[in-house]
Coordinates of C-alpha atoms in Angstrom, one line a residue:
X411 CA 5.1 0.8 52.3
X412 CA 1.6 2.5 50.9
X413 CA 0.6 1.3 47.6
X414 CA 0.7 4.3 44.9
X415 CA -1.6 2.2 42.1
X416 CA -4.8 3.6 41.9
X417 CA -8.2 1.4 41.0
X418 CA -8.7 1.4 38.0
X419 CA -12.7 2.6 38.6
X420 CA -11.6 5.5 39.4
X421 CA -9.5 6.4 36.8
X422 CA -12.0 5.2 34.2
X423 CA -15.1 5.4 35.0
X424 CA -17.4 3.2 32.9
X425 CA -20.7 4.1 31.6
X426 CA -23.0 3.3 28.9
X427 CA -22.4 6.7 27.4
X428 CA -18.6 5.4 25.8
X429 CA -20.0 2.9 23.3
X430 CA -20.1 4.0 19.8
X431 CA -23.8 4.8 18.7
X432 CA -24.9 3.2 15.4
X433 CA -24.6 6.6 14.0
X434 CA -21.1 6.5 14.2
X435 CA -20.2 2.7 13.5
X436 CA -22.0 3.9 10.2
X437 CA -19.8 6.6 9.7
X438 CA -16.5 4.9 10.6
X439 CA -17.5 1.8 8.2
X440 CA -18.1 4.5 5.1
X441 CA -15.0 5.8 6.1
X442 CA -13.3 2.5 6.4
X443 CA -12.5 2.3 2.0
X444 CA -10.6 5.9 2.2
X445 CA -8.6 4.6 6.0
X446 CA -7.5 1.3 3.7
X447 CA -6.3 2.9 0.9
X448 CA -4.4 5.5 3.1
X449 CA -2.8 2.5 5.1
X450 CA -2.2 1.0 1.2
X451 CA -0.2 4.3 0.4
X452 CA 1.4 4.2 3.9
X453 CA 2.7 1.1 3.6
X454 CA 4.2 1.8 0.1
X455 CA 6.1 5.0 1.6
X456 CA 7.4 3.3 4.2
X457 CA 9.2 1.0 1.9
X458 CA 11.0 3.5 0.6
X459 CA 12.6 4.8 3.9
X460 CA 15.3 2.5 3.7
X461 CA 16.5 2.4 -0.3
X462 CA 15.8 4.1 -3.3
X463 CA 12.9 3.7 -5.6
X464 CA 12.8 0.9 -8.4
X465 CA 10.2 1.5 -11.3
X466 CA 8.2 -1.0 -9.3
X467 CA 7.8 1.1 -6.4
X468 CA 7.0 4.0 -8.3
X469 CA 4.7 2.2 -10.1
X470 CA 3.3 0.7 -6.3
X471 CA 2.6 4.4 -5.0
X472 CA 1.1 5.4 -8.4
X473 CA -1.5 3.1 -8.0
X474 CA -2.3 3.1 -4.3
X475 CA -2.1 6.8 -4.8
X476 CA -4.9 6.2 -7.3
X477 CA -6.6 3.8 -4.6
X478 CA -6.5 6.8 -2.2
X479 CA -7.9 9.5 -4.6
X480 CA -10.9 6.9 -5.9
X481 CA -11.9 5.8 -2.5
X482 CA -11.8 9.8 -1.3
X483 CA -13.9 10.4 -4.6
X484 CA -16.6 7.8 -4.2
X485 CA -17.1 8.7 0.1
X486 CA -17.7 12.3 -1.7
X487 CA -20.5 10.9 -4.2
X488 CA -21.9 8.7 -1.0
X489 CA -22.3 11.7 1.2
X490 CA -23.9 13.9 -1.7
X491 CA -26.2 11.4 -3.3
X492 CA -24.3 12.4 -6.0
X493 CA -24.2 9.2 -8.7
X494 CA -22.3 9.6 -12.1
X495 CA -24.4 7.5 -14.8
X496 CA -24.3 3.4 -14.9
X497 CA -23.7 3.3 -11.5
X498 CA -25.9 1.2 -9.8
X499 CA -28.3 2.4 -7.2

């Protein structure tokens, strides 16, 4: 019977070119506050699939809503140079 698996070389090849540069580490770790709260937010909607909202969970999606909309709001400023006075530089 012939073998139907294929090496895995050649369905991948590897090459220096498919590590991140440290242009884009840099990027994904300023993204890496807005990916958190999203997950945050996420995980608090996900709760909810399965029963109806208490005050708590309202309360719990309020906040990492919040989480979501500060973290969005201060990548902003980062990629602007924009600072908003008494923060730090």
């Amino acid at each position: 019977m012939k073998s139907i698996v294929a090496l895995q070389s050649v369905l991948t090849p590897w090459s220096d070119g498919l590590e991140p540069s440290d242009a884009e580490l840099d990027a994904i770790e300023a993204e890496m506050p807005v990916v958190l709260a999203e997950v945050e937010l996420l995980d608090a909607l996900i709760v909810l699939l399965d029963r109806p909202a208490s005050e708590f969970d309202g309360r719990r999606i309020r906040r990492a809503h919040h989480r979501v909309l500060t973290a969005r709001r201060d990548a902003a400023n980062r990629s602007t140079g924009t600072q908003f006075a008494g923060d730090a530089a």
